[in-house]
CSV table of N, CA, C and O in Angstrom, one decimal:
chain,number,residue,atom,x,y,z
A,8,UNK,N,-90.0,68.9,101.3
A,8,UNK,CA,-89.5,68.0,100.3
A,8,UNK,C,-88.0,67.8,100.6
A,8,UNK,O,-87.3,68.8,100.8
A,9,UNK,N,-87.5,66.6,100.5
A,9,UNK,CA,-86.1,66.3,100.8
A,9,UNK,C,-85.3,66.3,99.4
A,9,UNK,O,-85.8,65.8,98.4
A,10,UNK,N,-84.2,67.0,99.5
A,10,UNK,CA,-83.4,67.2,98.2
A,10,UNK,C,-82.4,66.0,98.2
A,10,UNK,O,-81.8,65.7,99.2
A,11,UNK,N,-82.1,65.6,97.0
A,11,UNK,CA,-81.1,64.6,96.8
A,11,UNK,C,-81.5,63.2,97.1
A,11,UNK,O,-82.7,62.9,97.5
A,12,UNK,N,-80.6,62.3,96.9
A,12,UNK,CA,-80.9,60.9,97.1
A,12,UNK,C,-79.6,60.1,97.3
A,12,UNK,O,-78.5,60.7,97.1
A,13,UNK,N,-79.7,58.9,97.8
A,13,UNK,CA,-78.5,58.1,98.1
A,13,UNK,C,-78.7,56.7,97.3
A,13,UNK,O,-79.7,56.1,97.5
A,14,UNK,N,-77.6,56.4,96.6
A,14,UNK,CA,-77.6,55.0,96.0
A,14,UNK,C,-77.1,54.0,96.9
A,14,UNK,O,-75.9,54.1,97.4
A,15,UNK,N,-77.9,53.0,97.2
A,15,UNK,CA,-77.5,52.0,98.1
A,15,UNK,C,-77.4,50.7,97.3
A,15,UNK,O,-78.4,50.3,96.7
A,16,UNK,N,-76.3,50.0,97.3
A,16,UNK,CA,-76.2,48.7,96.6
A,16,UNK,C,-77.2,47.7,97.1
A,16,UNK,O,-77.4,47.6,98.3
A,17,UNK,N,-77.7,46.9,96.2
A,17,UNK,CA,-78.7,45.9,96.6
A,17,UNK,C,-78.0,44.8,97.4
A,17,UNK,O,-78.6,44.1,98.2
A,18,UNK,N,-76.7,44.6,97.2
A,18,UNK,CA,-75.9,43.7,98.1
A,18,UNK,C,-76.0,44.0,99.6
A,18,UNK,O,-75.9,43.1,100.4
A,19,UNK,N,-76.2,45.3,99.9
A,19,UNK,CA,-76.4,45.7,101.3
A,19,UNK,C,-77.9,45.6,101.7
A,19,UNK,O,-78.2,45.0,102.7
A,20,UNK,N,-78.7,46.1,100.9
A,20,UNK,CA,-80.2,46.1,101.2
A,20,UNK,C,-80.8,44.7,101.4
A,20,UNK,O,-81.6,44.5,102.3
A,21,UNK,N,-80.4,43.8,100.6
A,21,UNK,CA,-81.0,42.5,100.6
A,21,UNK,C,-80.1,41.4,101.2
A,21,UNK,O,-80.3,40.2,101.0
A,22,UNK,N,-79.0,41.8,101.9
A,22,UNK,CA,-78.1,40.9,102.5
A,22,UNK,C,-78.7,40.4,103.8
A,22,UNK,O,-78.7,41.2,104.8
A,23,UNK,N,-79.1,39.2,103.8
A,23,UNK,CA,-79.7,38.6,105.1
A,23,UNK,C,-78.7,38.4,106.2
A,23,UNK,O,-79.1,38.1,107.3
A,24,UNK,N,-77.4,38.4,105.8
A,24,UNK,CA,-76.4,38.2,106.8
A,24,UNK,C,-76.1,39.5,107.6
A,24,UNK,O,-75.4,39.5,108.6
A,25,UNK,N,-76.6,40.6,107.1
A,25,UNK,CA,-76.4,41.9,107.8
A,25,UNK,C,-77.7,42.2,108.6
A,25,UNK,O,-78.8,42.0,108.2
A,26,UNK,N,-77.5,42.7,109.8
A,26,UNK,CA,-78.7,43.1,110.7
A,26,UNK,C,-79.3,44.4,110.1
A,26,UNK,O,-78.7,45.1,109.4
A,27,UNK,N,-80.6,44.6,110.4
A,27,UNK,CA,-81.2,45.9,110.0
A,27,UNK,C,-80.4,47.1,110.5
A,27,UNK,O,-80.4,48.1,109.8
A,28,UNK,N,-79.9,47.0,111.7
A,28,UNK,CA,-79.1,48.1,112.2
A,28,UNK,C,-77.9,48.4,111.3
A,28,UNK,O,-77.6,49.6,111.0
A,29,UNK,N,-77.2,47.4,110.9
A,29,UNK,CA,-76.0,47.5,110.0
A,29,UNK,C,-76.4,48.1,108.7
A,29,UNK,O,-75.7,49.0,108.2
A,30,UNK,N,-77.5,47.7,108.2
A,30,UNK,CA,-78.0,48.2,106.9
A,30,UNK,C,-78.3,49.7,107.0
A,30,UNK,O,-78.0,50.5,106.1
A,31,UNK,N,-79.0,50.1,108.1
A,31,UNK,CA,-79.3,51.5,108.4
A,31,UNK,C,-78.1,52.3,108.5
A,31,UNK,O,-78.0,53.4,107.9
A,32,UNK,N,-77.1,51.9,109.3
A,32,UNK,CA,-75.9,52.6,109.6
A,32,UNK,C,-75.1,52.8,108.2
A,32,UNK,O,-74.6,53.9,107.9
A,33,UNK,N,-75.1,51.7,107.4
A,33,UNK,CA,-74.4,51.8,106.1
A,33,UNK,C,-75.1,52.9,105.3
A,33,UNK,O,-74.5,53.7,104.6
A,34,UNK,N,-76.5,52.9,105.3
A,34,UNK,CA,-77.2,53.9,104.5
A,34,UNK,C,-76.9,55.3,104.9
A,34,UNK,O,-76.8,56.2,104.1
A,35,UNK,N,-76.8,55.5,106.2
A,35,UNK,CA,-76.6,56.8,106.8
A,35,UNK,C,-75.2,57.3,106.4
A,35,UNK,O,-75.0,58.4,105.9
A,36,UNK,N,-74.2,56.4,106.5
A,36,UNK,CA,-72.8,56.7,106.1
A,36,UNK,C,-72.8,57.1,104.6
A,36,UNK,O,-72.2,58.0,104.2
A,37,UNK,N,-73.4,56.2,103.8
A,37,UNK,CA,-73.4,56.4,102.4
A,37,UNK,C,-74.1,57.8,102.0
A,37,UNK,O,-73.6,58.4,101.1
A,38,UNK,N,-75.1,58.2,102.8
A,38,UNK,CA,-75.7,59.5,102.5
A,38,UNK,C,-74.8,60.7,102.7
A,38,UNK,O,-75.0,61.7,102.2
A,39,UNK,N,-73.8,60.5,103.6
A,39,UNK,CA,-72.9,61.6,103.9
A,39,UNK,C,-71.6,61.4,103.2
A,39,UNK,O,-70.6,62.2,103.5
A,40,UNK,N,-71.5,60.5,102.3
A,40,UNK,CA,-70.2,60.2,101.6
A,40,UNK,C,-69.6,61.4,100.8
A,40,UNK,O,-68.4,61.5,100.6
A,41,UNK,N,-70.5,62.3,100.4
A,41,UNK,CA,-70.0,63.4,99.6
A,41,UNK,C,-69.2,64.4,100.4
A,41,UNK,O,-68.6,65.3,99.8
A,42,UNK,N,-69.1,64.3,101.7
A,42,UNK,CA,-68.4,65.3,102.5
A,42,UNK,C,-66.9,64.8,102.6
A,42,UNK,O,-66.7,63.7,103.1
A,43,UNK,N,-66.0,65.6,102.1
A,43,UNK,CA,-64.6,65.3,102.1
A,43,UNK,C,-64.1,65.2,103.5
A,43,UNK,O,-64.4,66.0,104.4
A,44,UNK,N,-63.3,64.1,103.8
A,44,UNK,CA,-62.6,63.9,105.1
A,44,UNK,C,-63.6,63.9,106.2
A,44,UNK,O,-63.3,64.4,107.3
A,45,UNK,N,-64.7,63.3,106.0
A,45,UNK,CA,-65.8,63.2,107.1
A,45,UNK,C,-65.3,62.3,108.1
A,45,UNK,O,-64.9,61.1,107.9
A,46,UNK,N,-65.2,62.7,109.4
A,46,UNK,CA,-64.9,61.9,110.5
A,46,UNK,C,-66.1,61.7,111.4
A,46,UNK,O,-66.9,62.6,111.6
A,47,UNK,N,-66.3,60.4,111.8
A,47,UNK,CA,-67.5,60.0,112.5
A,47,UNK,C,-67.2,59.9,114.0
A,47,UNK,O,-66.2,59.4,114.4
A,48,UNK,N,-68.3,60.1,114.8
A,48,UNK,CA,-68.2,59.8,116.2
A,48,UNK,C,-69.4,58.9,116.5
A,48,UNK,O,-70.5,59.0,116.0
A,49,UNK,N,-69.2,58.0,117.5
A,49,UNK,CA,-70.2,57.0,117.8
A,49,UNK,C,-71.5,57.7,118.3
A,49,UNK,O,-72.6,57.3,118.0
A,50,UNK,N,-71.3,58.9,119.0
A,50,UNK,CA,-72.5,59.6,119.5
A,50,UNK,C,-73.4,60.1,118.4
A,50,UNK,O,-74.6,60.1,118.6
A,51,UNK,N,-72.8,60.4,117.3
A,51,UNK,CA,-73.7,60.9,116.1
A,51,UNK,C,-74.6,59.7,115.7
A,51,UNK,O,-75.7,59.9,115.4
A,52,UNK,N,-74.0,58.5,115.6
A,52,UNK,CA,-74.8,57.3,115.2
A,52,UNK,C,-75.9,57.1,116.2
A,52,UNK,O,-77.0,56.7,115.9
A,53,UNK,N,-75.5,57.2,117.5
A,53,UNK,CA,-76.5,56.9,118.6
A,53,UNK,C,-77.6,57.9,118.5
A,53,UNK,O,-78.8,57.6,118.6
A,54,UNK,N,-77.3,59.2,118.4
A,54,UNK,CA,-78.3,60.3,118.4
A,54,UNK,C,-79.2,60.2,117.2
A,54,UNK,O,-80.4,60.3,117.2
A,55,UNK,N,-78.6,59.9,116.0
A,55,UNK,CA,-79.3,59.9,114.8
A,55,UNK,C,-80.2,58.6,114.7
A,55,UNK,O,-81.3,58.7,114.2
A,56,UNK,N,-79.8,57.5,115.2
A,56,UNK,CA,-80.5,56.2,115.0
A,56,UNK,C,-81.4,55.9,116.2
A,56,UNK,O,-82.3,55.1,116.0
A,57,UNK,N,-81.0,56.3,117.4
A,57,UNK,CA,-81.7,55.9,118.6
A,57,UNK,C,-81.1,54.6,119.1
A,57,UNK,O,-81.7,54.1,120.1
A,58,UNK,N,-80.1,54.1,118.5
A,58,UNK,CA,-79.5,52.8,119.0
A,58,UNK,C,-78.5,53.1,120.1
A,58,UNK,O,-78.0,54.2,120.2
A,59,UNK,N,-78.3,52.2,120.9
A,59,UNK,CA,-77.3,52.3,122.0
A,59,UNK,C,-75.9,52.1,121.5
A,59,UNK,O,-75.7,51.7,120.4
A,60,UNK,N,-74.9,52.4,122.4
A,60,UNK,CA,-73.5,52.3,122.0
A,60,UNK,C,-73.1,50.9,121.5
A,60,UNK,O,-72.5,50.7,120.5
A,61,UNK,N,-73.6,49.8,122.2
A,61,UNK,CA,-73.3,48.5,121.8
A,61,UNK,C,-73.9,48.1,120.5
A,61,UNK,O,-73.2,47.4,119.7
A,62,UNK,N,-75.1,48.5,120.2
A,62,UNK,CA,-75.7,48.2,118.9
A,62,UNK,C,-75.0,48.9,117.8
A,62,UNK,O,-74.8,48.3,116.7
A,63,UNK,N,-74.6,50.2,118.0
A,63,UNK,CA,-73.8,50.9,117.0
A,63,UNK,C,-72.5,50.2,116.7
A,63,UNK,O,-72.1,50.0,115.6
A,64,UNK,N,-71.8,49.9,117.8
A,64,UNK,CA,-70.5,49.2,117.6
A,64,UNK,C,-70.6,47.9,116.9
A,64,UNK,O,-69.8,47.5,116.0
A,65,UNK,N,-71.7,47.1,117.3
A,65,UNK,CA,-71.9,45.8,116.6
A,65,UNK,C,-72.2,46.0,115.1
A,65,UNK,O,-71.7,45.3,114.3
A,66,UNK,N,-73.0,47.0,114.8
A,66,UNK,CA,-73.4,47.2,113.4
A,66,UNK,C,-72.1,47.6,112.6
A,66,UNK,O,-71.9,47.2,111.5
A,67,UNK,N,-71.3,48.5,113.1
A,67,UNK,CA,-70.1,48.9,112.5
A,67,UNK,C,-69.1,47.8,112.3
A,67,UNK,O,-68.5,47.6,111.2
A,68,UNK,N,-69.0,46.9,113.3
A,68,UNK,CA,-68.1,45.8,113.2
A,68,UNK,C,-68.6,44.8,112.2
A,68,UNK,O,-67.8,44.2,111.4
A,69,UNK,N,-69.9,44.6,112.1
A,69,UNK,CA,-70.6,43.7,111.2
A,69,UNK,C,-70.2,44.2,109.7
A,69,UNK,O,-69.9,43.4,108.9
A,70,UNK,N,-70.4,45.5,109.5
A,70,UNK,CA,-70.1,46.1,108.2
A,70,UNK,C,-68.7,45.9,107.8
A,70,UNK,O,-68.3,45.6,106.7
A,71,UNK,N,-67.8,46.1,108.8
A,71,UNK,CA,-66.4,46.0,108.6
A,71,UNK,C,-66.0,44.5,108.2
A,71,UNK,O,-65.2,44.3,107.3
A,72,UNK,N,-66.5,43.6,109.0
A,72,UNK,CA,-66.2,42.2,108.8
A,72,UNK,C,-66.7,41.7,107.4
A,72,UNK,O,-66.0,40.9,106.8
A,73,UNK,N,-67.8,42.2,107.0
A,73,UNK,CA,-68.4,41.8,105.7
A,73,UNK,C,-67.7,42.6,104.5
A,73,UNK,O,-68.0,42.3,103.4
A,74,UNK,N,-66.9,43.6,104.8
A,74,UNK,CA,-66.1,44.3,103.8
A,74,UNK,C,-66.9,45.5,103.2
A,74,UNK,O,-66.4,46.0,102.2
A,75,UNK,N,-68.0,45.9,103.8
A,75,UNK,CA,-68.7,47.0,103.2
A,75,UNK,C,-68.2,48.4,103.6
A,75,UNK,O,-68.4,49.4,103.0
A,76,UNK,N,-67.4,48.4,104.7
A,76,UNK,CA,-66.7,49.6,105.2
A,76,UNK,C,-65.3,49.2,105.6
A,76,UNK,O,-65.1,48.1,106.0
A,77,UNK,N,-64.4,50.2,105.6
A,77,UNK,CA,-63.2,50.1,106.3
A,77,UNK,C,-63.1,51.3,107.2
A,77,UNK,O,-63.5,52.4,106.8
A,78,UNK,N,-62.6,51.1,108.4
A,78,UNK,CA,-62.5,52.2,109.3
A,78,UNK,C,-61.1,52.3,109.9
A,78,UNK,O,-60.4,51.3,110.0
A,79,UNK,N,-60.8,53.5,110.2
A,79,UNK,CA,-59.5,53.9,110.8
A,79,UNK,C,-59.7,54.9,111.9
A,79,UNK,O,-60.4,55.8,111.7
A,80,UNK,N,-59.1,54.6,113.0
A,80,UNK,CA,-59.2,55.5,114.1
A,80,UNK,C,-58.3,56.8,113.9
A,80,UNK,O,-57.2,56.7,113.4
A,81,UNK,N,-58.9,57.9,114.2
A,81,UNK,CA,-58.2,59.2,114.0
A,81,UNK,C,-57.9,59.8,115.3
A,81,UNK,O,-58.7,59.9,116.2
A,82,UNK,N,-56.6,60.2,115.5
A,82,UNK,CA,-56.2,60.8,116.7
A,82,UNK,C,-56.4,62.3,116.7
A,82,UNK,O,-56.1,63.0,115.7
A,83,UNK,N,-56.9,62.8,117.8
A,83,UNK,CA,-57.1,64.3,118.0
A,83,UNK,C,-56.9,64.6,119.4
A,83,UNK,O,-57.5,64.1,120.3
A,84,UNK,N,-56.0,65.5,119.7
A,84,UNK,CA,-55.6,65.9,121.0
A,84,UNK,C,-55.0,64.8,121.8
A,84,UNK,O,-55.3,64.7,123.0
A,85,UNK,N,-54.3,63.9,121.2
A,85,UNK,CA,-53.6,62.8,121.9
A,85,UNK,C,-54.6,61.6,122.2
A,85,UNK,O,-54.2,60.7,122.8
A,86,UNK,N,-55.8,61.7,121.7
A,86,UNK,CA,-56.8,60.6,121.9
A,86,UNK,C,-57.4,60.2,120.6
A,86,UNK,O,-57.5,60.9,119.7
A,87,UNK,N,-57.7,58.9,120.6
A,87,UNK,CA,-58.5,58.4,119.4
A,87,UNK,C,-60.0,58.6,119.7
A,87,UNK,O,-60.5,58.0,120.6
A,88,UNK,N,-60.5,59.6,119.0
A,88,UNK,CA,-62.0,59.9,119.2
A,88,UNK,C,-62.8,60.0,118.0
A,88,UNK,O,-64.0,60.3,118.1
A,89,UNK,N,-62.2,59.8,116.8
A,89,UNK,CA,-63.0,59.9,115.6
A,89,UNK,C,-62.7,58.6,114.7
A,89,UNK,O,-61.7,58.0,114.9
A,90,UNK,N,-63.7,58.3,113.9
A,90,UNK,CA,-63.5,57.2,112.9
A,90,UNK,C,-63.4,57.8,111.5
A,90,UNK,O,-64.3,58.6,111.2
A,91,UNK,N,-62.5,57.4,110.7
A,91,UNK,CA,-62.5,57.7,109.3
A,91,UNK,C,-63.0,56.5,108.6
A,91,UNK,O,-62.4,55.4,108.7
A,92,UNK,N,-64.2,56.6,108.0
A,92,UNK,CA,-64.8,55.4,107.4
A,92,UNK,C,-64.8,55.6,105.9
A,92,UNK,O,-65.2,56.6,105.3
A,93,UNK,N,-64.4,54.5,105.2
A,93,UNK,CA,-64.5,54.4,103.8
A,93,UNK,C,-65.5,53.4,103.4
A,93,UNK,O,-65.5,52.3,103.9
A,94,UNK,N,-66.4,53.8,102.5
A,94,UNK,CA,-67.5,52.9,102.1
A,94,UNK,C,-67.2,52.2,100.8
A,94,UNK,O,-66.7,52.8,99.9
A,95,UNK,N,-67.4,50.9,100.8
A,95,UNK,CA,-67.2,50.0,99.7
A,95,UNK,C,-68.5,49.6,99.1
A,95,UNK,O,-69.3,49.0,99.8
A,96,UNK,N,-68.8,49.9,97.8
A,96,UNK,CA,-70.0,49.4,97.2
A,96,UNK,C,-70.0,47.9,97.0
A,96,UNK,O,-71.0,47.2,97.1
A,97,UNK,N,-68.8,47.4,96.7
A,97,UNK,CA,-68.6,45.9,96.5
A,97,UNK,C,-67.7,45.5,97.7
A,97,UNK,O,-66.7,46.1,98.0
A,98,UNK,N,-68.2,44.5,98.5
A,98,UNK,CA,-67.5,44.1,99.7
A,98,UNK,C,-66.1,43.7,99.4
A,98,UNK,O,-65.8,42.9,98.5
A,99,UNK,N,-65.1,44.2,100.2
A,99,UNK,CA,-63.7,43.8,100.1
A,99,UNK,C,-63.2,43.4,101.4
A,99,UNK,O,-63.4,44.1,102.4
A,100,UNK,N,-62.6,42.2,101.5
A,100,UNK,CA,-62.1,41.8,102.7
A,100,UNK,C,-60.6,41.4,102.6
A,100,UNK,O,-60.1,41.1,101.5
A,101,UNK,N,-59.9,41.5,103.7
A,101,UNK,CA,-58.4,41.2,103.6
A,101,UNK,C,-58.3,39.7,103.3
A,101,UNK,O,-57.3,39.3,102.7
A,102,UNK,N,-59.2,38.9,103.7
A,102,UNK,CA,-59.1,37.4,103.5
A,102,UNK,C,-59.1,37.1,102.0
A,102,UNK,O,-58.4,36.2,101.6
A,103,UNK,N,-59.8,37.9,101.2
A,103,UNK,CA,-59.8,37.6,99.8
A,103,UNK,C,-58.4,37.9,99.2
A,103,UNK,O,-57.9,37.1,98.4
A,104,UNK,N,-57.8,39.0,99.7
A,104,UNK,CA,-56.4,39.3,99.2
A,104,UNK,C,-55.4,38.2,99.7
A,104,UNK,O,-54.6,37.8,98.9
A,105,UNK,N,-55.6,37.8,100.9
A,105,UNK,CA,-54.7,36.8,101.4
A,105,UNK,C,-54.8,35.5,100.7
A,105,UNK,O,-53.8,34.8,100.3
A,106,UNK,N,-56.0,35.0,100.5
A,106,UNK,CA,-56.2,33.8,99.8
A,106,UNK,C,-55.7,33.8,98.4
A,106,UNK,O,-55.0,32.9,97.9
A,107,UNK,N,-55.9,34.9,97.7
A,107,UNK,CA,-55.4,35.1,96.3
A,107,UNK,C,-53.9,35.1,96.3
A,107,UNK,O,-53.3,34.5,95.4
A,108,UNK,N,-53.2,35.8,97.2
A,108,UNK,CA,-51.8,35.9,97.2
A,108,UNK,C,-51.2,34.5,97.6
A,108,UNK,O,-50.2,34.1,97.1
A,109,UNK,N,-51.9,33.8,98.5
A,109,UNK,CA,-51.4,32.5,98.9
A,109,UNK,C,-51.5,31.5,97.7
A,109,UNK,O,-50.6,30.7,97.4
A,110,UNK,N,-52.6,31.6,96.9
A,110,UNK,CA,-52.7,30.8,95.7
A,110,UNK,C,-51.6,31.1,94.7
A,110,UNK,O,-51.0,30.2,94.1
A,111,UNK,N,-51.3,32.4,94.5
A,111,UNK,CA,-50.3,32.8,93.6
A,111,UNK,C,-48.9,32.3,94.0
A,111,UNK,O,-48.2,31.7,93.3
A,112,UNK,N,-48.6,32.4,95.3
A,112,UNK,CA,-47.4,31.9,95.9
A,112,UNK,C,-47.2,30.4,95.7
A,112,UNK,O,-46.2,29.9,95.4
A,113,UNK,N,-48.4,29.7,95.9
A,113,UNK,CA,-48.4,28.2,95.8
A,113,UNK,C,-48.1,27.9,94.3
A,113,UNK,O,-47.3,27.0,94.0
A,114,UNK,N,-48.7,28.6,93.4
A,114,UNK,CA,-48.5,28.3,91.9
A,114,UNK,C,-47.0,28.6,91.6
A,114,UNK,O,-46.4,27.9,90.8
A,115,UNK,N,-46.4,29.7,92.1
A,115,UNK,CA,-45.0,30.0,91.8
A,115,UNK,C,-44.1,28.9,92.3
A,115,UNK,O,-43.2,28.5,91.7
A,116,UNK,N,-44.4,28.3,93.5
A,116,UNK,CA,-43.6,27.3,94.1
A,116,UNK,C,-43.7,26.0,93.2
A,116,UNK,O,-42.7,25.4,92.9
A,117,UNK,N,-44.9,25.7,92.7
A,117,UNK,CA,-45.1,24.6,91.9
A,117,UNK,C,-44.3,24.7,90.6
A,117,UNK,O,-43.6,23.8,90.1
A,118,UNK,N,-44.4,25.9,90.0
A,118,UNK,CA,-43.6,26.2,88.8
A,118,UNK,C,-42.1,26.1,89.0
A,118,UNK,O,-41.4,25.5,88.2
A,119,UNK,N,-41.6,26.7,90.1
A,119,UNK,CA,-40.2,26.6,90.4
A,119,UNK,C,-39.8,25.1,90.6
A,119,UNK,O,-38.7,24.7,90.2
A,120,UNK,N,-40.6,24.4,91.3
A,120,UNK,CA,-40.3,23.0,91.5
A,120,UNK,C,-40.2,22.2,90.2
A,120,UNK,O,-39.3,21.4,90.0
A,121,UNK,N,-41.2,22.4,89.3
A,121,UNK,CA,-41.2,21.8,88.0
A,121,UNK,C,-40.0,22.2,87.2
A,121,UNK,O,-39.4,21.4,86.5
A,122,UNK,N,-39.6,23.5,87.3
A,122,UNK,CA,-38.5,24.0,86.5
A,122,UNK,C,-37.2,23.3,87.0
A,122,UNK,O,-36.4,22.8,86.2
A,123,UNK,N,-37.1,23.1,88.3
A,123,UNK,CA,-35.9,22.4,88.9
A,123,UNK,C,-35.8,20.9,88.4
A,123,UNK,O,-34.8,20.4,88.0
A,124,UNK,N,-37.0,20.3,88.5
A,124,UNK,CA,-37.1,18.9,88.0
A,124,UNK,C,-36.7,18.8,86.6
A,124,UNK,O,-36.0,17.8,86.2
A,125,UNK,N,-37.2,19.7,85.7
A,125,UNK,CA,-36.9,19.6,84.3
A,125,UNK,C,-35.4,19.9,84.1
A,125,UNK,O,-34.7,19.2,83.2
A,126,UNK,N,-34.8,20.8,84.8
A,126,UNK,CA,-33.3,21.0,84.7
A,126,UNK,C,-32.5,19.8,85.1
A,126,UNK,O,-31.6,19.4,84.4
A,127,UNK,N,-33.0,19.1,86.2
A,127,UNK,CA,-32.3,17.9,86.6
A,127,UNK,C,-32.4,16.8,85.5
A,127,UNK,O,-31.4,16.1,85.2
A,128,UNK,N,-33.6,16.7,84.9
A,128,UNK,CA,-33.8,15.7,83.9
A,128,UNK,C,-32.9,16.0,82.7
A,128,UNK,O,-32.3,15.1,82.1
A,129,UNK,N,-32.8,17.2,82.3
A,129,UNK,CA,-32.0,17.6,81.2
A,129,UNK,C,-30.5,17.3,81.4
A,129,UNK,O,-29.8,16.9,80.6
A,130,UNK,N,-30.1,17.6,82.6
A,130,UNK,CA,-28.7,17.3,83.0
A,130,UNK,C,-28.4,15.8,82.9
A,130,UNK,O,-27.4,15.4,82.4
A,131,UNK,N,-29.3,15.0,83.4
A,131,UNK,CA,-29.2,13.6,83.3
A,131,UNK,C,-29.2,13.1,81.9
A,131,UNK,O,-28.4,12.2,81.6
A,132,UNK,N,-30.0,13.7,81.1
A,132,UNK,CA,-30.0,13.3,79.7
A,132,UNK,C,-28.7,13.6,79.0
A,132,UNK,O,-28.1,12.9,78.2
A,133,UNK,N,-28.2,14.8,79.3
A,133,UNK,CA,-27.0,15.3,78.7
A,133,UNK,C,-25.8,14.4,79.1
A,133,UNK,O,-25.0,14.0,78.3
A,134,UNK,N,-25.8,14.0,80.4
A,134,UNK,CA,-24.8,13.1,80.9
A,134,UNK,C,-24.8,11.7,80.2
A,134,UNK,O,-23.8,11.2,79.8
A,135,UNK,N,-26.1,11.3,80.1
A,135,UNK,CA,-26.3,10.0,79.4
A,135,UNK,C,-25.8,10.0,78.0
A,135,UNK,O,-25.2,9.1,77.5
A,136,UNK,N,-26.1,11.1,77.3
A,136,UNK,CA,-25.7,11.3,75.9
A,136,UNK,C,-24.2,11.3,75.8
A,136,UNK,O,-23.6,10.7,74.8
A,137,UNK,N,-23.5,12.0,76.7
A,137,UNK,CA,-22.1,12.1,76.7
A,137,UNK,C,-21.5,10.8,76.9
A,137,UNK,O,-20.5,10.4,76.2
A,138,UNK,N,-22.0,10.0,77.8
A,138,UNK,CA,-21.5,8.7,78.1
A,138,UNK,C,-21.7,7.8,76.9
A,138,UNK,O,-20.9,6.9,76.6
A,139,UNK,N,-22.8,7.9,76.3
A,139,UNK,CA,-23.2,7.0,75.2
A,139,UNK,C,-22.3,7.3,74.0
A,139,UNK,O,-21.8,6.4,73.3
A,140,UNK,N,-22.0,8.6,73.8
A,140,UNK,CA,-21.1,9.0,72.7
A,140,UNK,C,-19.7,8.6,72.9
A,140,UNK,O,-18.9,8.3,72.0
A,141,UNK,N,-19.2,8.5,74.2
A,141,UNK,CA,-17.9,8.0,74.5
A,141,UNK,C,-17.7,6.5,74.3
A,141,UNK,O,-16.6,6.1,74.0
A,142,UNK,N,-18.7,5.8,74.4
A,142,UNK,CA,-18.6,4.3,74.3
A,142,UNK,C,-18.5,3.9,72.9
A,142,UNK,O,-18.4,4.2,71.8
């Protein structure tokens, strides 16, 4: 009997944009998530899944692009040979952050432009009132 279980988000299991290989790799990573500072090697994915190097790389890239994992190369002995993988239950992409920050910056520019226009209008009104009072 197998002890324990792994919670896999339905967004991953039923995501038709992810290949079966990517879903399997995600499930495997998620099952080992409780191990602190776990570093992965491509060979482990190959041996465990029976997939080739290219299929493993494609699945990892797919998961990364969709925002389900973030990976960072870890240096050991002067070489990059491990991956530090962080699993995201809710997909997060850099594009979401960029789009949101761009929208915020655009809103700030609009507000600043409107503020400048209002200041100019007020100055013109003040000038007009001064001229009117002098006459």
